[in-house]
Structure formats: C-alpha cells, structure tokens
Amino acid sequence: MELNEIISKIRASQRINPEEALVLWNKADFFTLGALAREIRFRIHPERIVTYIVDRNINYTNICLSGCKFCAYYKPPGHPEGFVLSKEELAQKIEETLALGGVQILLQGGLHPDLPLEFYEDMLSYIKNRFPQIHVHGFSPPEINHFARLSGLEIKQVLKRLRQAGLDSIPGGGAEILVDRIRQKISPNKCKTKDWLEVMRVAHQLGLKTTATMMYGHIETIEDRIEHLNRIRALQDETGGFTAFISWPFQPGKNTALCTPKALPVEYLKMVALARIYLDNIPNIQASWVTQGPKVAQVALEFGANDFGSTMIEENVVAAAGVAHRLSIEQIETIIRDAGYVPRRRKMDYTLLEDQ
Ligand code: SF4
C-alpha cells in the first residue's frame, strides 16, 4: 500500500497492519508521523491534560540470576554489593513517598535464586498492613515467571496469592523486544515472549491492570519493534488489561555488556508516534523523561504522548547506566504547562486525583 493510502486509513481511524506500519516508518517524514499521532491523541483525549503520577521505584533486591546484557543494575548471587531490602528500609522509603504526596510504589527486583514465594507474600502483607493507602504496582512478568518456576506453582496460583497479599497491579517491565530471536541474545535467561504475554494474559483475566513496555535500540530491527507492538495490540484486543504503553531506547553506559550507540531523540520521538498510531486500543502513551530528559519528553507530548509517567522519587536502574535526569514535581508541572497543557496527578488506572 502507498504511503498516502496508509495516512488516509489512519486519519479515518482505521487500524494499520505490520506491513503498513513499516511503510509508515520508512517513508513518512518526521513531522507527518508526529502530526498523525497527535491527531489520534486528541481523538482519544480531547482535553489538553497531561497526567503524571507521584510514585517511587523501590528495588527490593539487586541480586539476579538473569544477567541481561543491557542491565547495569544487577549483581550476581554471592556478590559483595548484593542486597535484599529489610522491612525497615522498605517502610522508610514508603514513609518518604507518602510525605511527598506519593500514592504508589513501583516494586521490582532481580530474579533472586533463593527467596521463596512466601517472602514476597510477607513483604506485600507487611506493606499493606502498615500503609493501606499505598498502591503496590509490582513484579514484572519475568519476576512472576521466576516465582512460579521456583515454587513449582502455576502463574495463576502465584498471581492469586500475590494479589491476596496486597499486589494491586503489574508493571510491564522485562518485555524488551517480544521476539525470541532477540531475547535469546540480550537476555537468554529471562522468560520468553509467550511467557511474558501469558503472565499478562492471566493477570488481566484475574482483574489486575498492567502496563506494557518496550526497550529498543539495541540489536533489533524495525520489523522486530513492529512485531512487538503487534503482539501487545493482539493481547489487548483479547483482554483490555493494559492501561498504558511506555517505550524507551536502550541506555548504553558503564557496566552494560551491550554496546550499541544510544538512539537519538528523533528516533525516540518517531517511536512514540508509531506506538500511538499502531496501538489503537491502548489509551495512554507515556513520555520517558528519565531516559530522554525534560526537553525531548516535552516534545513527545506533540508526538502522541499524553502522560509524563512518574515522578521517580527514586530510580536506580537507569541511573546505574549513568543516565541522571532528575525532576521535582514542580519541574514536571512547569514542563507540562510550558508545553500548553494542564498537569494532573493520576492513579495507576489513570483516574485523576482531585485534591492536588
Ligand atoms: S534487567 Fe532485570 S532480570 Fe535482567 S539482569 Fe537486570 S535485574 Fe536481572
């Protein structure tokens, strides 16, 4: 199909297929892609509102069996700098989050070889008993898959038990590129494409909302990225459980075993736009200021993004690769306002908070 016909399809709110997405990526100019994505954003969200959430990343352990080649954060089992957070440390971090107006924690960790499922249940129960108001967005699909393998339980049983203990929703981490040829090379010890999708499918069936992510710009092709988007869109057709899509390029830096050059902002913005266009069934697209910095993230608001993500009171994983963007709540609101939008705080499910 010709580019003009594809553009007409998009303007007529028709879905595009992978071949058409490839033509769009290769042939549409930068500003046309952005304009198309922006049109869709305003079709779905007519108000000039850009949302964000006040939350904190808490990494409960950096000990990990997986050894992903792009990861600068993990320590192998037995490493002297390996840690598992104590309950007191957890509580202190949550208290600080609440004091800053936070409503959620993003609780993630490495694939620890020895911690049983009861450890995670106990951690969740402790958090919820002590801080019933905090939303726990935790355990990406590779972690859930790892817990299931260690415990010998089905994914469904693991998720039911974690939800019972206090888990509220699941982050879409560990997706990288949902093509096994790529996963085999960059994260051979992590769950495969079908496993990632299955955790999300079961979570959605149990009523747990999740996000979806993509980490690109390493060894994949644009066709692989489109295949990734296609898999996310197909699962969303089936379950409707994804609230948002977040993509960011691989951050090469100290300690990463992969060394491909960092994707440039133009590529990032094109990817935000393509995601908005292709994922016609996912309502929210986030701008990644943590990896792109405030200016590029601000421009992403004109390329289809309607959300500024999280305040990231604490962020360790990207920081470990040497990326050091930091923004206060006031700075996030100023950036959103300067772009001509009204900043609004939200919850994980994107309902707006009234009392700011
Ligand atoms: S990305 Fe996650 S699973 Fe991979 S090595 Fe780092 S902590 Fe482990």
PDB file of N, CA and C in Angstrom, residues 201-279:
ATOM      1  N   ARG A 201      -1.643 -12.012  30.284  1.00  0.00           N
ATOM      2  CA  ARG A 201      -2.993 -12.526  29.980  1.00  0.00           C
ATOM      3  C   ARG A 201      -3.693 -12.990  31.261  1.00  0.00           C
ATOM      4  N   VAL A 202      -2.977 -13.772  32.055  1.00  0.00           N
ATOM      5  CA  VAL A 202      -3.583 -14.306  33.290  1.00  0.00           C
ATOM      6  C   VAL A 202      -3.874 -13.169  34.272  1.00  0.00           C
ATOM      7  N   ALA A 203      -2.941 -12.227  34.367  1.00  0.00           N
ATOM      8  CA  ALA A 203      -3.172 -11.086  35.273  1.00  0.00           C
ATOM      9  C   ALA A 203      -4.442 -10.350  34.867  1.00  0.00           C
ATOM     10  N   HIS A 204      -4.584 -10.082  33.583  1.00  0.00           N
ATOM     11  CA  HIS A 204      -5.779  -9.364  33.108  1.00  0.00           C
ATOM     12  C   HIS A 204      -7.035 -10.183  33.386  1.00  0.00           C
ATOM     13  N   GLN A 205      -6.934 -11.506  33.175  1.00  0.00           N
ATOM     14  CA  GLN A 205      -8.109 -12.354  33.435  1.00  0.00           C
ATOM     15  C   GLN A 205      -8.507 -12.309  34.910  1.00  0.00           C
ATOM     16  N   LEU A 206      -7.500 -12.112  35.780  1.00  0.00           N
ATOM     17  CA  LEU A 206      -7.795 -12.045  37.218  1.00  0.00           C
ATOM     18  C   LEU A 206      -8.223 -10.632  37.644  1.00  0.00           C
ATOM     19  N   GLY A 207      -8.226  -9.716  36.688  1.00  0.00           N
ATOM     20  CA  GLY A 207      -8.667  -8.350  37.013  1.00  0.00           C
ATOM     21  C   GLY A 207      -7.549  -7.416  37.426  1.00  0.00           C
ATOM     22  N   LEU A 208      -6.302  -7.855  37.297  1.00  0.00           N
ATOM     23  CA  LEU A 208      -5.166  -6.970  37.607  1.00  0.00           C
ATOM     24  C   LEU A 208      -4.826  -6.148  36.367  1.00  0.00           C
ATOM     25  N   LYS A 209      -4.794  -4.847  36.503  1.00  0.00           N
ATOM     26  CA  LYS A 209      -4.380  -3.992  35.390  1.00  0.00           C
ATOM     27  C   LYS A 209      -2.859  -4.009  35.289  1.00  0.00           C
ATOM     28  N   THR A 210      -2.366  -3.804  34.064  1.00  0.00           N
ATOM     29  CA  THR A 210      -0.911  -3.771  33.871  1.00  0.00           C
ATOM     30  C   THR A 210      -0.562  -2.705  32.837  1.00  0.00           C
ATOM     31  N   THR A 211       0.738  -2.394  32.775  1.00  0.00           N
ATOM     32  CA  THR A 211       1.228  -1.557  31.685  1.00  0.00           C
ATOM     33  C   THR A 211       1.991  -2.457  30.710  1.00  0.00           C
ATOM     34  N   ALA A 212       2.366  -1.893  29.577  1.00  0.00           N
ATOM     35  CA  ALA A 212       3.200  -2.620  28.609  1.00  0.00           C
ATOM     36  C   ALA A 212       4.380  -1.732  28.270  1.00  0.00           C
ATOM     37  N   THR A 213       5.531  -2.343  28.021  1.00  0.00           N
ATOM     38  CA  THR A 213       6.729  -1.548  27.723  1.00  0.00           C
ATOM     39  C   THR A 213       7.466  -2.108  26.507  1.00  0.00           C
ATOM     40  N   MET A 214       8.419  -1.345  26.041  1.00  0.00           N
ATOM     41  CA  MET A 214       9.350  -1.826  25.010  1.00  0.00           C
ATOM     42  C   MET A 214      10.682  -1.115  25.210  1.00  0.00           C
ATOM     43  N   MET A 215      11.759  -1.886  25.239  1.00  0.00           N
ATOM     44  CA  MET A 215      13.105  -1.309  25.316  1.00  0.00           C
ATOM     45  C   MET A 215      13.809  -1.695  24.012  1.00  0.00           C
ATOM     46  N   TYR A 216      14.092  -0.699  23.202  1.00  0.00           N
ATOM     47  CA  TYR A 216      14.570  -0.949  21.843  1.00  0.00           C
ATOM     48  C   TYR A 216      15.915  -0.247  21.621  1.00  0.00           C
ATOM     49  N   GLY A 217      16.355  -0.280  20.375  1.00  0.00           N
ATOM     50  CA  GLY A 217      17.587   0.457  20.053  1.00  0.00           C
ATOM     51  C   GLY A 217      18.835  -0.320  20.428  1.00  0.00           C
ATOM     52  N   HIS A 218      18.788  -1.653  20.338  1.00  0.00           N
ATOM     53  CA  HIS A 218      19.998  -2.443  20.600  1.00  0.00           C
ATOM     54  C   HIS A 218      20.300  -3.294  19.379  1.00  0.00           C
ATOM     55  N   ILE A 219      19.797  -4.529  19.345  1.00  0.00           N
ATOM     56  CA  ILE A 219      20.166  -5.382  18.210  1.00  0.00           C
ATOM     57  C   ILE A 219      18.961  -5.725  17.340  1.00  0.00           C
ATOM     58  N   GLU A 220      17.807  -5.145  17.682  1.00  0.00           N
ATOM     59  CA  GLU A 220      16.596  -5.496  16.926  1.00  0.00           C
ATOM     60  C   GLU A 220      16.469  -4.661  15.650  1.00  0.00           C
ATOM     61  N   THR A 221      15.588  -5.122  14.765  1.00  0.00           N
ATOM     62  CA  THR A 221      15.285  -4.363  13.553  1.00  0.00           C
ATOM     63  C   THR A 221      13.968  -3.620  13.778  1.00  0.00           C
ATOM     64  N   ILE A 222      13.629  -2.735  12.858  1.00  0.00           N
ATOM     65  CA  ILE A 222      12.342  -2.048  12.987  1.00  0.00           C
ATOM     66  C   ILE A 222      11.198  -3.059  12.828  1.00  0.00           C
ATOM     67  N   GLU A 223      11.427  -4.094  12.022  1.00  0.00           N
ATOM     68  CA  GLU A 223      10.395  -5.129  11.889  1.00  0.00           C
ATOM     69  C   GLU A 223      10.145  -5.818  13.240  1.00  0.00           C
ATOM     70  N   ASP A 224      11.207  -6.021  14.007  1.00  0.00           N
ATOM     71  CA  ASP A 224      11.044  -6.635  15.337  1.00  0.00           C
ATOM     72  C   ASP A 224      10.223  -5.721  16.254  1.00  0.00           C
ATOM     73  N   ARG A 225      10.489  -4.423  16.179  1.00  0.00           N
ATOM     74  CA  ARG A 225       9.720  -3.489  17.028  1.00  0.00           C
ATOM     75  C   ARG A 225       8.237  -3.541  16.651  1.00  0.00           C
ATOM     76  N   ILE A 226       7.979  -3.620  15.360  1.00  0.00           N
ATOM     77  CA  ILE A 226       6.570  -3.659  14.927  1.00  0.00           C
ATOM     78  C   ILE A 226       5.933  -4.977  15.361  1.00  0.00           C
ATOM     79  N   GLU A 227       6.695  -6.058  15.293  1.00  0.00           N
ATOM     80  CA  GLU A 227       6.158  -7.339  15.765  1.00  0.00           C
ATOM     81  C   GLU A 227       5.818  -7.247  17.261  1.00  0.00           C
ATOM     82  N   HIS A 228       6.687  -6.581  17.999  1.00  0.00           N
ATOM     83  CA  HIS A 228       6.440  -6.356  19.429  1.00  0.00           C
ATOM     84  C   HIS A 228       5.115  -5.598  19.623  1.00  0.00           C
ATOM     85  N   LEU A 229       4.970  -4.501  18.900  1.00  0.00           N
ATOM     86  CA  LEU A 229       3.732  -3.709  19.023  1.00  0.00           C
ATOM     87  C   LEU A 229       2.521  -4.563  18.650  1.00  0.00           C
ATOM     88  N   ASN A 230       2.699  -5.379  17.628  1.00  0.00           N
ATOM     89  CA  ASN A 230       1.584  -6.210  17.156  1.00  0.00           C
ATOM     90  C   ASN A 230       1.154  -7.211  18.231  1.00  0.00           C
ATOM     91  N   ARG A 231       2.133  -7.771  18.940  1.00  0.00           N
ATOM     92  CA  ARG A 231       1.798  -8.742  19.999  1.00  0.00           C
ATOM     93  C   ARG A 231       1.074  -8.071  21.156  1.00  0.00           C
ATOM     94  N   ILE A 232       1.528  -6.880  21.502  1.00  0.00           N
ATOM     95  CA  ILE A 232       0.860  -6.139  22.585  1.00  0.00           C
ATOM     96  C   ILE A 232      -0.578  -5.805  22.170  1.00  0.00           C
ATOM     97  N   ARG A 233      -0.733  -5.335  20.942  1.00  0.00           N
ATOM     98  CA  ARG A 233      -2.068  -4.946  20.471  1.00  0.00           C
ATOM     99  C   ARG A 233      -3.008  -6.155  20.431  1.00  0.00           C
ATOM    100  N   ALA A 234      -2.474  -7.310  19.993  1.00  0.00           N
ATOM    101  CA  ALA A 234      -3.315  -8.517  19.913  1.00  0.00           C
ATOM    102  C   ALA A 234      -3.779  -8.937  21.311  1.00  0.00           C
ATOM    103  N   LEU A 235      -2.882  -8.880  22.285  1.00  0.00           N
ATOM    104  CA  LEU A 235      -3.290  -9.272  23.649  1.00  0.00           C
ATOM    105  C   LEU A 235      -4.296  -8.268  24.213  1.00  0.00           C
ATOM    106  N   GLN A 236      -4.096  -7.010  23.902  1.00  0.00           N
ATOM    107  CA  GLN A 236      -5.044  -6.007  24.376  1.00  0.00           C
ATOM    108  C   GLN A 236      -6.426  -6.223  23.755  1.00  0.00           C
ATOM    109  N   ASP A 237      -6.465  -6.658  22.506  1.00  0.00           N
ATOM    110  CA  ASP A 237      -7.756  -6.982  21.878  1.00  0.00           C
ATOM    111  C   ASP A 237      -8.461  -8.076  22.679  1.00  0.00           C
ATOM    112  N   GLU A 238      -7.643  -9.013  23.167  1.00  0.00           N
ATOM    113  CA  GLU A 238      -8.183 -10.179  23.880  1.00  0.00           C
ATOM    114  C   GLU A 238      -8.652  -9.825  25.290  1.00  0.00           C
ATOM    115  N   THR A 239      -7.861  -9.000  25.989  1.00  0.00           N
ATOM    116  CA  THR A 239      -8.114  -8.812  27.429  1.00  0.00           C
ATOM    117  C   THR A 239      -8.494  -7.385  27.840  1.00  0.00           C
ATOM    118  N   GLY A 240      -7.976  -6.399  27.130  1.00  0.00           N
ATOM    119  CA  GLY A 240      -8.231  -4.993  27.509  1.00  0.00           C
ATOM    120  C   GLY A 240      -7.564  -4.574  28.806  1.00  0.00           C
ATOM    121  N   GLY A 241      -6.546  -5.312  29.250  1.00  0.00           N
ATOM    122  CA  GLY A 241      -5.985  -5.042  30.582  1.00  0.00           C
ATOM    123  C   GLY A 241      -4.817  -4.077  30.642  1.00  0.00           C
ATOM    124  N   PHE A 242      -4.284  -3.641  29.485  1.00  0.00           N
ATOM    125  CA  PHE A 242      -3.161  -2.695  29.522  1.00  0.00           C
ATOM    126  C   PHE A 242      -3.700  -1.276  29.660  1.00  0.00           C
ATOM    127  N   THR A 243      -3.162  -0.545  30.620  1.00  0.00           N
ATOM    128  CA  THR A 243      -3.591   0.850  30.784  1.00  0.00           C
ATOM    129  C   THR A 243      -2.723   1.798  29.965  1.00  0.00           C
ATOM    130  N   ALA A 244      -1.469   1.420  29.730  1.00  0.00           N
ATOM    131  CA  ALA A 244      -0.542   2.359  29.094  1.00  0.00           C
ATOM    132  C   ALA A 244       0.603   1.618  28.427  1.00  0.00           C
ATOM    133  N   PHE A 245       1.240   2.306  27.498  1.00  0.00           N
ATOM    134  CA  PHE A 245       2.434   1.778  26.835  1.00  0.00           C
ATOM    135  C   PHE A 245       3.574   2.760  27.053  1.00  0.00           C
ATOM    136  N   ILE A 246       4.721   2.218  27.432  1.00  0.00           N
ATOM    137  CA  ILE A 246       5.898   3.039  27.714  1.00  0.00           C
ATOM    138  C   ILE A 246       7.067   2.450  26.933  1.00  0.00           C
ATOM    139  N   SER A 247       7.718   3.261  26.128  1.00  0.00           N
ATOM    140  CA  SER A 247       8.891   2.755  25.413  1.00  0.00           C
ATOM    141  C   SER A 247      10.081   3.667  25.670  1.00  0.00           C
ATOM    142  N   TRP A 248      11.249   3.089  25.616  1.00  0.00           N
ATOM    143  CA  TRP A 248      12.465   3.885  25.751  1.00  0.00           C
ATOM    144  C   TRP A 248      13.604   3.138  25.072  1.00  0.00           C
ATOM    145  N   PRO A 249      14.592   3.899  24.578  1.00  0.00           N
ATOM    146  CA  PRO A 249      15.722   3.227  23.948  1.00  0.00           C
ATOM    147  C   PRO A 249      16.707   2.700  24.984  1.00  0.00           C
ATOM    148  N   PHE A 250      17.397   1.647  24.625  1.00  0.00           N
ATOM    149  CA  PHE A 250      18.495   1.101  25.430  1.00  0.00           C
ATOM    150  C   PHE A 250      19.454   2.226  25.805  1.00  0.00           C
ATOM    151  N   GLN A 251      19.850   2.226  27.090  1.00  0.00           N
ATOM    152  CA  GLN A 251      20.775   3.245  27.599  1.00  0.00           C
ATOM    153  C   GLN A 251      22.167   2.634  27.741  1.00  0.00           C
ATOM    154  N   PRO A 252      23.011   2.763  26.713  1.00  0.00           N
ATOM    155  CA  PRO A 252      24.360   2.206  26.865  1.00  0.00           C
ATOM    156  C   PRO A 252      25.114   3.009  27.911  1.00  0.00           C
ATOM    157  N   GLY A 253      25.977   2.364  28.627  1.00  0.00           N
ATOM    158  CA  GLY A 253      26.728   3.103  29.648  1.00  0.00           C
ATOM    159  C   GLY A 253      27.659   2.169  30.367  1.00  0.00           C
ATOM    160  N   LYS A 254      28.183   2.684  31.451  1.00  0.00           N
ATOM    161  CA  LYS A 254      29.105   1.867  32.226  1.00  0.00           C
ATOM    162  C   LYS A 254      28.362   0.610  32.687  1.00  0.00           C
ATOM    163  N   ASN A 255      29.038  -0.475  32.720  1.00  0.00           N
ATOM    164  CA  ASN A 255      28.524  -1.753  33.216  1.00  0.00           C
ATOM    165  C   ASN A 255      27.581  -2.486  32.265  1.00  0.00           C
ATOM    166  N   THR A 256      27.211  -1.918  31.132  1.00  0.00           N
ATOM    167  CA  THR A 256      26.343  -2.690  30.247  1.00  0.00           C
ATOM    168  C   THR A 256      27.213  -3.493  29.293  1.00  0.00           C
ATOM    169  N   ALA A 257      26.848  -4.779  29.114  1.00  0.00           N
ATOM    170  CA  ALA A 257      27.637  -5.645  28.262  1.00  0.00           C
ATOM    171  C   ALA A 257      27.350  -5.399  26.782  1.00  0.00           C
ATOM    172  N   LEU A 258      26.215  -4.781  26.480  1.00  0.00           N
ATOM    173  CA  LEU A 258      25.895  -4.438  25.093  1.00  0.00           C
ATOM    174  C   LEU A 258      26.483  -3.069  24.809  1.00  0.00           C
ATOM    175  N   CYS A 259      27.043  -2.883  23.656  1.00  0.00           N
ATOM    176  CA  CYS A 259      27.490  -1.516  23.366  1.00  0.00           C
ATOM    177  C   CYS A 259      27.071  -1.116  21.957  1.00  0.00           C
ATOM    178  N   THR A 260      25.826  -0.696  21.853  1.00  0.00           N
ATOM    179  CA  THR A 260      25.360  -0.084  20.611  1.00  0.00           C
ATOM    180  C   THR A 260      25.182   1.399  20.912  1.00  0.00           C
ATOM    181  N   PRO A 261      25.316   2.254  19.920  1.00  0.00           N
ATOM    182  CA  PRO A 261      25.168   3.685  20.207  1.00  0.00           C
ATOM    183  C   PRO A 261      23.761   4.021  20.668  1.00  0.00           C
ATOM    184  N   LYS A 262      23.650   5.054  21.483  1.00  0.00           N
ATOM    185  CA  LYS A 262      22.354   5.452  22.019  1.00  0.00           C
ATOM    186  C   LYS A 262      21.463   6.016  20.901  1.00  0.00           C
ATOM    187  N   ALA A 263      20.194   5.582  20.906  1.00  0.00           N
ATOM    188  CA  ALA A 263      19.261   6.099  19.902  1.00  0.00           C
ATOM    189  C   ALA A 263      19.102   7.598  20.085  1.00  0.00           C
ATOM    190  N   LEU A 264      19.001   8.328  18.984  1.00  0.00           N
ATOM    191  CA  LEU A 264      18.891   9.789  19.044  1.00  0.00           C
ATOM    192  C   LEU A 264      17.447  10.201  19.324  1.00  0.00           C
ATOM    193  N   PRO A 265      17.243  11.434  19.800  1.00  0.00           N
ATOM    194  CA  PRO A 265      15.883  11.887  20.117  1.00  0.00           C
ATOM    195  C   PRO A 265      14.897  11.753  18.961  1.00  0.00           C
ATOM    196  N   VAL A 266      15.348  11.991  17.731  1.00  0.00           N
ATOM    197  CA  VAL A 266      14.428  11.891  16.585  1.00  0.00           C
ATOM    198  C   VAL A 266      13.858  10.475  16.497  1.00  0.00           C
ATOM    199  N   GLU A 267      14.715   9.496  16.700  1.00  0.00           N
ATOM    200  CA  GLU A 267      14.268   8.103  16.656  1.00  0.00           C
ATOM    201  C   GLU A 267      13.287   7.821  17.793  1.00  0.00           C
ATOM    202  N   TYR A 268      13.602   8.360  18.976  1.00  0.00           N
ATOM    203  CA  TYR A 268      12.699   8.180  20.119  1.00  0.00           C
ATOM    204  C   TYR A 268      11.314   8.763  19.802  1.00  0.00           C
ATOM    205  N   LEU A 269      11.302   9.972  19.280  1.00  0.00           N
ATOM    206  CA  LEU A 269      10.017  10.635  19.012  1.00  0.00           C
ATOM    207  C   LEU A 269       9.244   9.898  17.922  1.00  0.00           C
ATOM    208  N   LYS A 270       9.953   9.396  16.916  1.00  0.00           N
ATOM    209  CA  LYS A 270       9.279   8.594  15.879  1.00  0.00           C
ATOM    210  C   LYS A 270       8.648   7.354  16.500  1.00  0.00           C
ATOM    211  N   MET A 271       9.357   6.769  17.454  1.00  0.00           N
ATOM    212  CA  MET A 271       8.846   5.544  18.072  1.00  0.00           C
ATOM    213  C   MET A 271       7.616   5.817  18.932  1.00  0.00           C
ATOM    214  N   VAL A 272       7.621   6.943  19.632  1.00  0.00           N
ATOM    215  CA  VAL A 272       6.442   7.333  20.418  1.00  0.00           C
ATOM    216  C   VAL A 272       5.248   7.485  19.477  1.00  0.00           C
ATOM    217  N   ALA A 273       5.499   8.143  18.349  1.00  0.00           N
ATOM    218  CA  ALA A 273       4.416   8.382  17.387  1.00  0.00           C
ATOM    219  C   ALA A 273       3.911   7.059  16.802  1.00  0.00           C
ATOM    220  N   LEU A 274       4.836   6.193  16.419  1.00  0.00           N
ATOM    221  CA  LEU A 274       4.403   4.916  15.819  1.00  0.00           C
ATOM    222  C   LEU A 274       3.601   4.096  16.827  1.00  0.00           C
ATOM    223  N   ALA A 275       4.036   4.108  18.085  1.00  0.00           N
ATOM    224  CA  ALA A 275       3.298   3.368  19.119  1.00  0.00           C
ATOM    225  C   ALA A 275       1.875   3.926  19.254  1.00  0.00           C
ATOM    226  N   ARG A 276       1.759   5.245  19.295  1.00  0.00           N
ATOM    227  CA  ARG A 276       0.417   5.854  19.407  1.00  0.00           C
ATOM    228  C   ARG A 276      -0.463   5.452  18.213  1.00  0.00           C
ATOM    229  N   ILE A 277       0.121   5.426  17.027  1.00  0.00           N
ATOM    230  CA  ILE A 277      -0.658   5.105  15.824  1.00  0.00           C
ATOM    231  C   ILE A 277      -1.019   3.614  15.813  1.00  0.00           C
ATOM    232  N   TYR A 278      -0.037   2.763  16.123  1.00  0.00           N
ATOM    233  CA  TYR A 278      -0.261   1.314  15.989  1.00  0.00           C
ATOM    234  C   TYR A 278      -1.132   0.755  17.112  1.00  0.00           C
ATOM    235  N   LEU A 279      -0.893   1.243  18.319  1.00  0.00           N
ATOM    236  CA  LEU A 279      -1.617   0.700  19.486  1.00  0.00           C
ATOM    237  C   LEU A 279      -2.938   1.449  19.648  1.00  0.00           C
TER     238      LEU A 279
END
